[in-house]
Every structure is written in structure tokens, then in C-alpha cells.
Short mmCIF file of C-alpha atoms and ligand atoms in Angstrom, two decimals:
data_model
loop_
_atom_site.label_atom_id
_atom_site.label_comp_id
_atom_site.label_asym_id
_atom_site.label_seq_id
_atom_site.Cartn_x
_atom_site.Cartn_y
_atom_site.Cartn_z
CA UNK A 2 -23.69 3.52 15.32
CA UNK A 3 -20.63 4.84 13.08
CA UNK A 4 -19.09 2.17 11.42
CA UNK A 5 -15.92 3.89 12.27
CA UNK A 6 -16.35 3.56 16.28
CA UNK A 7 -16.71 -0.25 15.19
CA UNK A 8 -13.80 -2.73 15.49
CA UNK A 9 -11.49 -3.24 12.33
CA UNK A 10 -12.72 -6.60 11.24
CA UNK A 11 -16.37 -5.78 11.60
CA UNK A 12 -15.62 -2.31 9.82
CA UNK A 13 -13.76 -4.46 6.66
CA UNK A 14 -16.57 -6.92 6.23
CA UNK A 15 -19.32 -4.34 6.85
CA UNK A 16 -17.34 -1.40 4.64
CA UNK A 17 -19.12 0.10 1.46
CA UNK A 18 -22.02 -2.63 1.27
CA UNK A 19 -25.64 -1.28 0.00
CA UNK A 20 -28.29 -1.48 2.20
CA UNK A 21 -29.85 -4.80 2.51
CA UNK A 22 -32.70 -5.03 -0.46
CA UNK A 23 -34.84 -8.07 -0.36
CA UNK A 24 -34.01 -10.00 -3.20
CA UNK A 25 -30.78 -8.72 -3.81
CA UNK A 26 -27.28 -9.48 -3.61
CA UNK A 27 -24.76 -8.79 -0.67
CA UNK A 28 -21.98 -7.14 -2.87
CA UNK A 29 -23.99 -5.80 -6.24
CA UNK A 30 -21.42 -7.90 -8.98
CA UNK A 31 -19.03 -5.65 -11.33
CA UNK A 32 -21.06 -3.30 -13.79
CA UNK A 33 -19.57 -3.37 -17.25
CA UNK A 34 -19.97 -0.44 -19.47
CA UNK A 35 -18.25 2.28 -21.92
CA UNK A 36 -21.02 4.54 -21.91
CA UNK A 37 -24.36 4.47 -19.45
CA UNK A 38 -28.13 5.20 -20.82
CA UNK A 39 -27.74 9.19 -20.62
CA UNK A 40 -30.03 11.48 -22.53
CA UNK A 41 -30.39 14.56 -22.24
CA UNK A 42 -29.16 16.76 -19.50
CA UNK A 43 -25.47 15.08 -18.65
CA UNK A 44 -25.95 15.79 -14.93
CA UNK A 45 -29.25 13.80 -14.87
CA UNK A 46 -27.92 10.59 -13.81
CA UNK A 47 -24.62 9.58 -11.91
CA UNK A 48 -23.12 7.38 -14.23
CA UNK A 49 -22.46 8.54 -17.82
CA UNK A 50 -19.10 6.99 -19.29
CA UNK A 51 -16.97 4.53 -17.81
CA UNK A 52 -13.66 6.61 -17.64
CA UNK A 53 -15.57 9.18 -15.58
CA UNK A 54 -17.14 7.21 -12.99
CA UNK A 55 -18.88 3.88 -12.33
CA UNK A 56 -20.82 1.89 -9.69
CA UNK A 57 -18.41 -0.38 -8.91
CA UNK A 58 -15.80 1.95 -8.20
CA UNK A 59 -18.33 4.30 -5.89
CA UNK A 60 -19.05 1.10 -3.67
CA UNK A 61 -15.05 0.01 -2.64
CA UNK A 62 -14.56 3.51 -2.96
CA UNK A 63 -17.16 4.01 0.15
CA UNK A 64 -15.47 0.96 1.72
CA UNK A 65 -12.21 2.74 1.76
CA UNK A 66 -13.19 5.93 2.98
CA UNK A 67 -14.83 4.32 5.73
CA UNK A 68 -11.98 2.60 6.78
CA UNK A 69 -9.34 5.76 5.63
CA UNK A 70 -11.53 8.33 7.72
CA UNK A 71 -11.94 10.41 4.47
CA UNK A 72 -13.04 10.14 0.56
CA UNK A 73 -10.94 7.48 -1.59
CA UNK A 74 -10.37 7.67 -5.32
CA UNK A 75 -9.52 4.58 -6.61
CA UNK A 76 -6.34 3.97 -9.43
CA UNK A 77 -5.24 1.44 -11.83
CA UNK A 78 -2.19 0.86 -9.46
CA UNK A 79 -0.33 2.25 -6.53
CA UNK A 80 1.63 3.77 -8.95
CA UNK A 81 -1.18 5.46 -11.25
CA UNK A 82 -2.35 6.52 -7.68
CA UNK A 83 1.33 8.09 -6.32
CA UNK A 84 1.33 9.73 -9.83
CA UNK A 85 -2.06 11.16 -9.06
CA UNK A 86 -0.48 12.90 -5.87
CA UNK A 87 2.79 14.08 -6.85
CA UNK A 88 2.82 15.09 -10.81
CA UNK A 89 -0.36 17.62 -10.09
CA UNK A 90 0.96 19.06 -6.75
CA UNK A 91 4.77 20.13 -7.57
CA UNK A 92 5.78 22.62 -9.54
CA UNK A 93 8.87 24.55 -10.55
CA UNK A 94 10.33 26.34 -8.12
CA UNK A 95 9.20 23.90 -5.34
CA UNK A 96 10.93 21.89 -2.82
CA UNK A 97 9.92 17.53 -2.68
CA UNK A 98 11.17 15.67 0.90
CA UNK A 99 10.63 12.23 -0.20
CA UNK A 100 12.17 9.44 1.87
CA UNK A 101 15.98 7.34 0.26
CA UNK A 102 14.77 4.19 0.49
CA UNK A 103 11.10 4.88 -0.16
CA UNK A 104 9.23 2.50 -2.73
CA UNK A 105 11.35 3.02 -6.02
CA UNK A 106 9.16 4.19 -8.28
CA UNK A 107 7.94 7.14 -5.95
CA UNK A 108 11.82 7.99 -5.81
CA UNK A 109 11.40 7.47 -9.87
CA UNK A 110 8.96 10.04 -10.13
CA UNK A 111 10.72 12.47 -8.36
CA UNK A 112 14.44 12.23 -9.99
CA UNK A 113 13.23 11.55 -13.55
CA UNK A 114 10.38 13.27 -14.20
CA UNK A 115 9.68 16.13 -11.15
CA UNK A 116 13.69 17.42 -10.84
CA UNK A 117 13.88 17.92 -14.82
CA UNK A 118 11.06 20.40 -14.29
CA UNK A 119 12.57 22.43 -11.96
CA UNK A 120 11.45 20.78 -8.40
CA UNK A 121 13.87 20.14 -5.78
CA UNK A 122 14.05 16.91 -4.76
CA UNK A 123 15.15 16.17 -1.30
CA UNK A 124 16.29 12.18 -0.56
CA UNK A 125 15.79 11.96 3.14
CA UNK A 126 16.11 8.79 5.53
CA UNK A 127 13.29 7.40 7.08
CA UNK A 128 14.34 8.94 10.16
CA UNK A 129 12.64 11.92 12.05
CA UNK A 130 15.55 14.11 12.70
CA UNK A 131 16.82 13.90 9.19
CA UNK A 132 13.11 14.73 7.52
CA UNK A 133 12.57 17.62 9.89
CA UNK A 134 15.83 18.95 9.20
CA UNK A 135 14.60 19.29 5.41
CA UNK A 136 11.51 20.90 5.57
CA UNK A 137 12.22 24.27 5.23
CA UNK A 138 10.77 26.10 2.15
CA UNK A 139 9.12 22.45 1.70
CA UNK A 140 6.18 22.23 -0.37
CA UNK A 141 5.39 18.10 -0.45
CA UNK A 142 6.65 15.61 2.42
CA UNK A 143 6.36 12.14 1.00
CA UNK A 144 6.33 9.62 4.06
CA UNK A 145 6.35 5.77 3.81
CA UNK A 146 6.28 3.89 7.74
CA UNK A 147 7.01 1.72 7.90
CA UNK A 148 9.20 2.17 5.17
CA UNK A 149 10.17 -0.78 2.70
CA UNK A 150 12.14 -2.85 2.79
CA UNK A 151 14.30 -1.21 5.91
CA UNK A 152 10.71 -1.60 8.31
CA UNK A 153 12.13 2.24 9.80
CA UNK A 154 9.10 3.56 11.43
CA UNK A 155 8.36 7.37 12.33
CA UNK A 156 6.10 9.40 14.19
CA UNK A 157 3.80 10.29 11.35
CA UNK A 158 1.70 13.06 14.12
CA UNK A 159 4.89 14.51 14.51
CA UNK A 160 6.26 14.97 11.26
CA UNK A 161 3.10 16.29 10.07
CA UNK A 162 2.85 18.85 12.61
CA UNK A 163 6.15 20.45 11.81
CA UNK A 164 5.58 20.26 8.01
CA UNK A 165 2.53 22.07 8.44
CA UNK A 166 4.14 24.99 10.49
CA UNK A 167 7.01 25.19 7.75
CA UNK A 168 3.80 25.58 5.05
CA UNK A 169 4.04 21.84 3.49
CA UNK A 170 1.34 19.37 2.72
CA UNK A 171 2.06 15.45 3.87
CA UNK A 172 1.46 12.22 1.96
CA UNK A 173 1.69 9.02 3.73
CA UNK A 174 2.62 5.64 1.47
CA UNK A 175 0.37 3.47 4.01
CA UNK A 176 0.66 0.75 1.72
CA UNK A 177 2.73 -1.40 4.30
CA UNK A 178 0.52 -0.38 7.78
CA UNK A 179 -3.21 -0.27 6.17
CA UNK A 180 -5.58 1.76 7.47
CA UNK A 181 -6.99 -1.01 9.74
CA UNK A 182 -3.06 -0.59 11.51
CA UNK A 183 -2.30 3.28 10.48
CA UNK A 184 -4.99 5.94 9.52
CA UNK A 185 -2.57 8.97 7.89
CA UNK A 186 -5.83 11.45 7.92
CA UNK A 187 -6.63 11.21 11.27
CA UNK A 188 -2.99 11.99 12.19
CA UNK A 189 -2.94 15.31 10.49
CA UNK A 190 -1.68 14.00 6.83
CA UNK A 191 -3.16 15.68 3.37
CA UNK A 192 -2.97 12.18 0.91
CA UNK A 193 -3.46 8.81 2.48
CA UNK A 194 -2.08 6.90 -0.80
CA UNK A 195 -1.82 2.86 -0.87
CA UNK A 196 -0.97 -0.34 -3.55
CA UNK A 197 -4.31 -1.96 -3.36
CA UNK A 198 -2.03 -4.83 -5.37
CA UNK A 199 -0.89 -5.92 -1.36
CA UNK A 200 -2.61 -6.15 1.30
CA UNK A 201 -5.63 -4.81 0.67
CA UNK A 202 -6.70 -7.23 -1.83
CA UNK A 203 -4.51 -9.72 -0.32
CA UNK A 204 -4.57 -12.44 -2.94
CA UNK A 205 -2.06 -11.82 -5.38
CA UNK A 206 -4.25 -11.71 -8.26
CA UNK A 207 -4.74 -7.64 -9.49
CA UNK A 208 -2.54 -4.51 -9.26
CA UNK A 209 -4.79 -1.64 -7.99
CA UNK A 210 -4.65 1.57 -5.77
CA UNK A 211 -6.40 4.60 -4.13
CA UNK A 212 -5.56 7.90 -2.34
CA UNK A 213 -7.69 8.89 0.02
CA UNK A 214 -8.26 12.71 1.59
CA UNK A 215 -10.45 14.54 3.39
CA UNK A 216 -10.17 17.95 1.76
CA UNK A 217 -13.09 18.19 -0.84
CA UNK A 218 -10.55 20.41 -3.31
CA UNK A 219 -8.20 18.00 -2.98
CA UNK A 220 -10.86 15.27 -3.96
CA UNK A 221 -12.22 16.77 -6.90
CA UNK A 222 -8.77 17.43 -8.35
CA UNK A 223 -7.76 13.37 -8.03
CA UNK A 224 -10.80 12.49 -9.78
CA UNK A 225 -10.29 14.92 -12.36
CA UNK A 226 -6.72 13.90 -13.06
CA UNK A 227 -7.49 10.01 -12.58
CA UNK A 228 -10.38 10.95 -15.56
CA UNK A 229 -7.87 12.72 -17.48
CA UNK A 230 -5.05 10.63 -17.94
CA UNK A 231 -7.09 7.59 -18.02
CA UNK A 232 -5.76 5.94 -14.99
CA UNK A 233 -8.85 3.88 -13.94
CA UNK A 234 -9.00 0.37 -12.61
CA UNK A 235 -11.24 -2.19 -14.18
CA UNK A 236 -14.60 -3.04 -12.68
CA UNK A 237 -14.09 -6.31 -11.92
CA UNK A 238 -10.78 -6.03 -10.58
CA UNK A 239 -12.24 -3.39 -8.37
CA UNK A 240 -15.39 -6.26 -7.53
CA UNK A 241 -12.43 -8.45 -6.90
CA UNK A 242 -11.00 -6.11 -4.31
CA UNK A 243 -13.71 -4.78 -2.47
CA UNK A 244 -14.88 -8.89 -1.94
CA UNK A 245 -11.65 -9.34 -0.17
CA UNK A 246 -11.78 -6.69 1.80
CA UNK A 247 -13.91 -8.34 4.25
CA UNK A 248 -11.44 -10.79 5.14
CA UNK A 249 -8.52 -7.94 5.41
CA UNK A 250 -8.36 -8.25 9.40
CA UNK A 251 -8.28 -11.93 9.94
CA UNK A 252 -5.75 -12.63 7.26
CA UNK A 253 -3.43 -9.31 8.72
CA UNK A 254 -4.24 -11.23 12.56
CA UNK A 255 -2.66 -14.36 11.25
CA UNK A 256 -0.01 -12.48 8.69
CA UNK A 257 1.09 -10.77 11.39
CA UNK A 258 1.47 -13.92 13.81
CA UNK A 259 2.89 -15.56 11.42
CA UNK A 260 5.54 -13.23 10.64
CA UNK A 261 6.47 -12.47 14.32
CA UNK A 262 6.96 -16.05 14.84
CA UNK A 263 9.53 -16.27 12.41
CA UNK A 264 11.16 -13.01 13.32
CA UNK A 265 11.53 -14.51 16.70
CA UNK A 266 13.45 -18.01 15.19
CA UNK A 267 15.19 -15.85 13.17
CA UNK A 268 16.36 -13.63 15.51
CA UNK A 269 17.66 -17.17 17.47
CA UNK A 270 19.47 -18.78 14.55
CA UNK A 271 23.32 -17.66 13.79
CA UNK A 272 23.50 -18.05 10.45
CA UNK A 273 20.74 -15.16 10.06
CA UNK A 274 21.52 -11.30 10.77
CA UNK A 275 19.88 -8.19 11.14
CA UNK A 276 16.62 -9.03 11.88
CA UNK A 277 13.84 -6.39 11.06
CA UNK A 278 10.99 -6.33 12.50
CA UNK A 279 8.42 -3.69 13.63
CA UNK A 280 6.81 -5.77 16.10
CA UNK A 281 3.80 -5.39 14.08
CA UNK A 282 3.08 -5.87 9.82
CA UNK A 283 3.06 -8.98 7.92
CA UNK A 284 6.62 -8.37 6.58
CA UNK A 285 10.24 -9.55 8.33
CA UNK A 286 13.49 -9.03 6.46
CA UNK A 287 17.06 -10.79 7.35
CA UNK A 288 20.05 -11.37 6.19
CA UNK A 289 21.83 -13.90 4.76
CA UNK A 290 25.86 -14.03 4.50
CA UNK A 291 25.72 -13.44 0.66
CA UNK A 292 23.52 -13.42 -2.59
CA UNK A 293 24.33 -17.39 -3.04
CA UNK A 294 23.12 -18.49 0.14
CA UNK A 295 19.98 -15.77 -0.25
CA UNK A 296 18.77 -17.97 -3.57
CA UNK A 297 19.84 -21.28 -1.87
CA UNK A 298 17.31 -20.78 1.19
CA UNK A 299 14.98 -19.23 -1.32
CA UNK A 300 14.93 -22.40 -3.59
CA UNK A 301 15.00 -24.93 -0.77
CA UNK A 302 11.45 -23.69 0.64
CA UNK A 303 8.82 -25.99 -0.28
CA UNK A 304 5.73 -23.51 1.09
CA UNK A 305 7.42 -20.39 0.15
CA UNK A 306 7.11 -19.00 -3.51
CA UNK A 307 10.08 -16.86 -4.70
CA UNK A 308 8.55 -13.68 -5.94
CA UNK A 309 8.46 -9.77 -5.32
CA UNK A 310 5.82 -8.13 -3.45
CA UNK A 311 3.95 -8.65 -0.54
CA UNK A 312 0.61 -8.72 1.32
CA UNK A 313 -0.67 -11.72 -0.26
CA UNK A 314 -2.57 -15.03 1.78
CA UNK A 315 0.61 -17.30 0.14
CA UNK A 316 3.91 -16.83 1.48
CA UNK A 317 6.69 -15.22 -0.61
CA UNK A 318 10.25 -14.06 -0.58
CA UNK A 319 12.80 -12.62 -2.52
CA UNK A 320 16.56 -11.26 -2.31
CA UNK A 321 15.68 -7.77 -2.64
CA UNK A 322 19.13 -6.76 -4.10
CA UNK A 323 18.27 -8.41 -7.36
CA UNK A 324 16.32 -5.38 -8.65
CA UNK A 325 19.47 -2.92 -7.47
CA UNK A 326 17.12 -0.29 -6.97
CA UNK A 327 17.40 -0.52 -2.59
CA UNK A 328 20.56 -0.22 -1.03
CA UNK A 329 21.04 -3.62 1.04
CA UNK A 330 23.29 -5.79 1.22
CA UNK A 331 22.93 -9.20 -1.50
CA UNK A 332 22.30 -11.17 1.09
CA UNK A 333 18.87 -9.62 1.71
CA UNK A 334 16.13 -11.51 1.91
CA UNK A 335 12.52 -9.75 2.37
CA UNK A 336 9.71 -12.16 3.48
CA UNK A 337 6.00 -11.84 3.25
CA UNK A 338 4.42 -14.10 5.61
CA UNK A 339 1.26 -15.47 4.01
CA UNK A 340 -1.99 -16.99 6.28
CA UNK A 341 -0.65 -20.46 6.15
CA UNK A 342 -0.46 -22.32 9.64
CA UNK A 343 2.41 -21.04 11.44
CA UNK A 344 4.22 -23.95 12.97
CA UNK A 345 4.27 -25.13 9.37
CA UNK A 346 5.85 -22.27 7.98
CA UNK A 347 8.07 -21.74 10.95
CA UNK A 348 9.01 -25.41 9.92
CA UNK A 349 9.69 -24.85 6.52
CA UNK A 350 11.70 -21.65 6.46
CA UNK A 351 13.62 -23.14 9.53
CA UNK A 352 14.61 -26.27 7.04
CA UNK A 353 15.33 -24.27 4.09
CA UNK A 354 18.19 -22.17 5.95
CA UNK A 355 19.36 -25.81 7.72
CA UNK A 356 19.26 -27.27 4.15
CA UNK A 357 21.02 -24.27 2.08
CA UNK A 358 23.55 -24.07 4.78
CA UNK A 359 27.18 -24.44 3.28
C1 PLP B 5 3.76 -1.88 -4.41
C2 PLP B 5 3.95 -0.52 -3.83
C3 PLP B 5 3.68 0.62 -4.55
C4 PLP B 5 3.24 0.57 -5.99
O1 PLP B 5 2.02 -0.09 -6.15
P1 PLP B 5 1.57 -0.87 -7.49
O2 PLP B 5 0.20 -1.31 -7.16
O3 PLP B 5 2.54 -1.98 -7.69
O4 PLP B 5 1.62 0.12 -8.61
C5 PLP B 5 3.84 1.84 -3.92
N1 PLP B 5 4.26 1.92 -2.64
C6 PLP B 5 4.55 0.83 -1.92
C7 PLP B 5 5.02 0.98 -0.51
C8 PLP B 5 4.41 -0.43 -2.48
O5 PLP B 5 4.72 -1.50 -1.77
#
């Protein structure tokens, strides 16, 4: 059997381990090296210096393009692996649709360092009629759906269909969905890219990412530039990574519960407003009537931890308009609902807005 006709959590806790070996561990632990043992010919053995290529790497690598549907190179970061993508592919002369209120540092990337060189950079909405109405002449469509923090979904199959007839290639952030919820190659995209620092490792511990294609061009020319600029991950933060993989679809089955529970008592309380929520992800966001009572309900949680970011087993939150890179309001609150038991974190959050109440 495929492992890819198998369900997601068999697929995560099954993904990129050896062949069972008598004697020998599940998950072979981190190898650490500069250089391998390599004489002679350099193409002799598979492994010759760290920067290049190593073990660890080539096992969660095989876990994600199981679960991607393609190949995965692995990054240092989401970011390392968005750089990856967009620095090698655009150049002057050519047209960028990246979505408005898109992860910030993709929309970073684009104004401060691809626009000075002569590529047009086109700030779109997450919203289909707006992207297809910019993709003439395009030569990169940079997708994020659900996008963050707005939760604005789009028809990925759709978008990618008309950016191929107007000659463009699609990447899909997928950092939010996952590829146990969203699998960008199989509908049509070029680049399925992804912050391994959220979900995917799930525990709030390492920053990490991967891209992940199906084009074997497009492969070798990630793993050249990933060699090049140095933009590798650590082995044991990669070890670290592909161990909690295997628990990636029971802790998105209760995420996920747990945050539509509270979008539903939010959604019932009048002192919250504008609700967002997919119906399906691990993230709600609300707001509050200003920035004060955002940090009030923020301090009076006792099981949620104030921070930025997402994805992770713990419960956070943060007023997103502290970083004054998104346009919302600064009453915004994002919310990452962690694996904790729901009625208790129902509880808590539902105290913390009675409590910080003015
Ligand atoms: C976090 C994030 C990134 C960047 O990833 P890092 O691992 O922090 O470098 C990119 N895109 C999205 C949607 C993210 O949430």
C-alpha cells in the first residue's frame, strides 16, 4: 500500500521512518558532522559535508514529501525557506502577485529587496477576484490560505489554473493549513513552502522550514541555493521535528476542537467582535474594543501564555497590532489554541474577558 492512500495520522507517524532493522532504533538519532569519511571519488558516498547534505535531513525530508505529495528541501526557517523560492525565481523585468496581508516578511522580501531590483511587486487581497485581476504578464503568484491573521481563504485549484494560462508559476504559504489539511501540489501549485517553527513541529521549541515541489529542476535548484547561502537547519533540530511529526494529527484533531469551541463562545459573548474563523485550523482571531482591554484579557489568562506565533501544544495569544506590520484594528487579539482540555480553556479565556471587563 502507498502511504499516501493511508489516513493522515497513520501517514504522520509512519512518514520517513527506515525500514525496521533488528536491533535498531525506530527514528535513527541526529548525525553530527562537518565533514563525512569521503576519499576518493566525491560521488562515492551520499554524505560528504554537512552544508551539502546529511542523514538526518534526508529522513524528515522523506517524511515531508510523503505527506506534501512531492520532494521537500528542508531550511533553517520559514523564512530561509520563502527566501529560497522568491530571491532565485524573480528577476528584473518581472511581475510578483503576493497577497497585502500575507506573512510580513514574505511582503519584506518583496518591497525591500525584489522591487529595488527591478520586479514589480503587486500587493493583492486575499481575495480571488482581486488576485486574478493581477495576473497578467505575472511571473510568481505568492498565495497564503488561509491567510494570517485575517483567516481569508481562496480557491487555491482555481487560482492556479488561471495563473498558469496567463504563464505564472504558484507558491502556496501552507504554513497555516498543513499538508495533512491542504496539499498545494496536488492542486496544481509549483512551491508548497511552510514554517516548520508551527505546526509542524508543534512544540514551540525550534524555528525550521521546507519547500516542497514536484518538478525535479525545481528541486535541484532549492538544494543548490539552500547549499549556497548556507541556509541549513541543524540536525538535531531537524531529529526534533521529524519525532513530532508523528503526533501532528492528533494534536491538529484537538487544536482544532479546541479552537472551534472557543470561536463558538466567542461568537456568543458581546463584548467580543468580529469573530474569524475558518471552520477549520487551530487559529481564531477577535476583537476586543481597544488595545487596553486586548492586554487586560491577555494578562488575566492563567492557561494562556502571551506570545507571537502559533501551532504550538500550549495555548498562546497576542494583540497582533503590537508589531504594526498587519493592518487590524488594536484591539486584535490572535489566538492559538493549544491541546489542553477544552472545557478548561473555554473556562479560562471565558474568565479572562469577564475579569478584564471595564
Ligand atoms: C511563521 C511564518 C513564516 C516564517 O517562518 P519562520 O519559521 O518564523 O521563519 C512564514 N509564513 C507564515 C504563514 C508563518 O506563519
Amino acid at each position: 500500500m502507498r502511504a499516501r492512500e493511508l489516513g493522515p495520522g497513520t501517514r504522520a507517524v509512519h512518514a520517513g521512518l527506515p525500514e525496521p532493522r533488528q536491533g535498531e532504533p525506530f527514528l535513527p538519532g541526529p548525525a553530527f558532522a562537518a565533514p563525512f569519511h569521503l576519499a576518493g571519488d566525491v560521488d562515492s558516498a551520499p554524505f560528504g559535508y554537512q552544508r551539502y547534505g546529511n542523514p538526518t535531513w534526508a529522513a524528515y525530508e522523506a517524511a515531508l514529501g510523503d505527506l506534501e505529495g512531492g520532494n521537500a528541501v528542508v531550511f533553517a526557517s520559514g523564512m530561509a525557506a520563502v527566501a529560497a523560492v522568491l530571491l532565485p525565481a524573480l528577476k528584473e523585468g518581472d511581475a510578483l502577485v503576493v497577497p497585502s496581508d500575507c506573512y510580513p516578511g514574505v511582503r519584506s522580501i518583496a518591497t525591500e529587496h525584489l522591487a529595488p531590483r527591478g520586479v514589480e511587486v503587486r500587493q493583492v487581497a486575499t481575495d480571488e477576484t482581486e488576485i486574478l485581476g493581477a495576473l497578467g504578464g505575472a511571473a510568481l503568484v505568492w498565495l497564503e490560505t488561509p491567510s494570517n491573521p485575517g483567516l481569508d481563504v481562496v480557491d487555491v485549484r482555481r487560482i492556479v489554473d488561471a495563473a498558469h494560462g496567463a504563464g505564472a508559476v504558484v507558491a502556496v504559504d501552507n504554513t497555516l493549513a498543513t499538508p495533512l489539511v491542504q496539499r498545494p501540489l496536488d492542486l496544481g501549485a509549483e512551491y508548497s513552502v511552510s514554517s516548520g517553527s508551527k505546526h509542524l513541529s508543534g512544540h514551540s521549541d525550534l524555528v525550521m522550514g521546507h519547500v516542497a515541489v514536484r518538478d525535479g529542476e525545481r528541486l535541484e535548484g532549492l538544494r543548490h541555493w539552500r547549499g549556497l547561502t548556507g541556509a541549513i537547519p541543524g540536525p538535531f533540530e531537524v531529529w526534533l521535528a521529524h519525532r513530532s511529526l508523528a503526533t501532528l494529527a492528533v494534536r491538529l484533531d484537538r487544536q482544532t476542537a479546541n479552537a472551534a469551541a472557543l470561536a463558538a463562545a466567542l461568537r456568543a459573548r458581546d463584548d467580543v467582535t468580529g469573530v474569524r474563523y475558518p471552520g477549520f485550523g487551530t487559529v481564531v482571531c477577535f476583537e476586543l474594543a481597544g488595545a487596553a482591554d486586548a492586554q487586560a484579557f491577555l494578562a488575566s489568562c492563567a492557561l494562556v501564555a502571551e506570545a507571537t506565533s502559533f501551532g504550538g501544544v500550549h495555548s498562546t495569544a497576542e494583540r497582533r497590532a503590537r508589531w504594526a506590520k498587519d493592518a487590524v484594528s488594536e484591539g486584535f487579539v490572535r489566538f492559538s489554541a493549544g491541546i489542553e482540555d477544552t472545557a478548561d480553556l473555554v473556562t479560562d479565556v471565558l474568565q479572562a474577558l469577564d475579569r478584564s471587563r471595564r
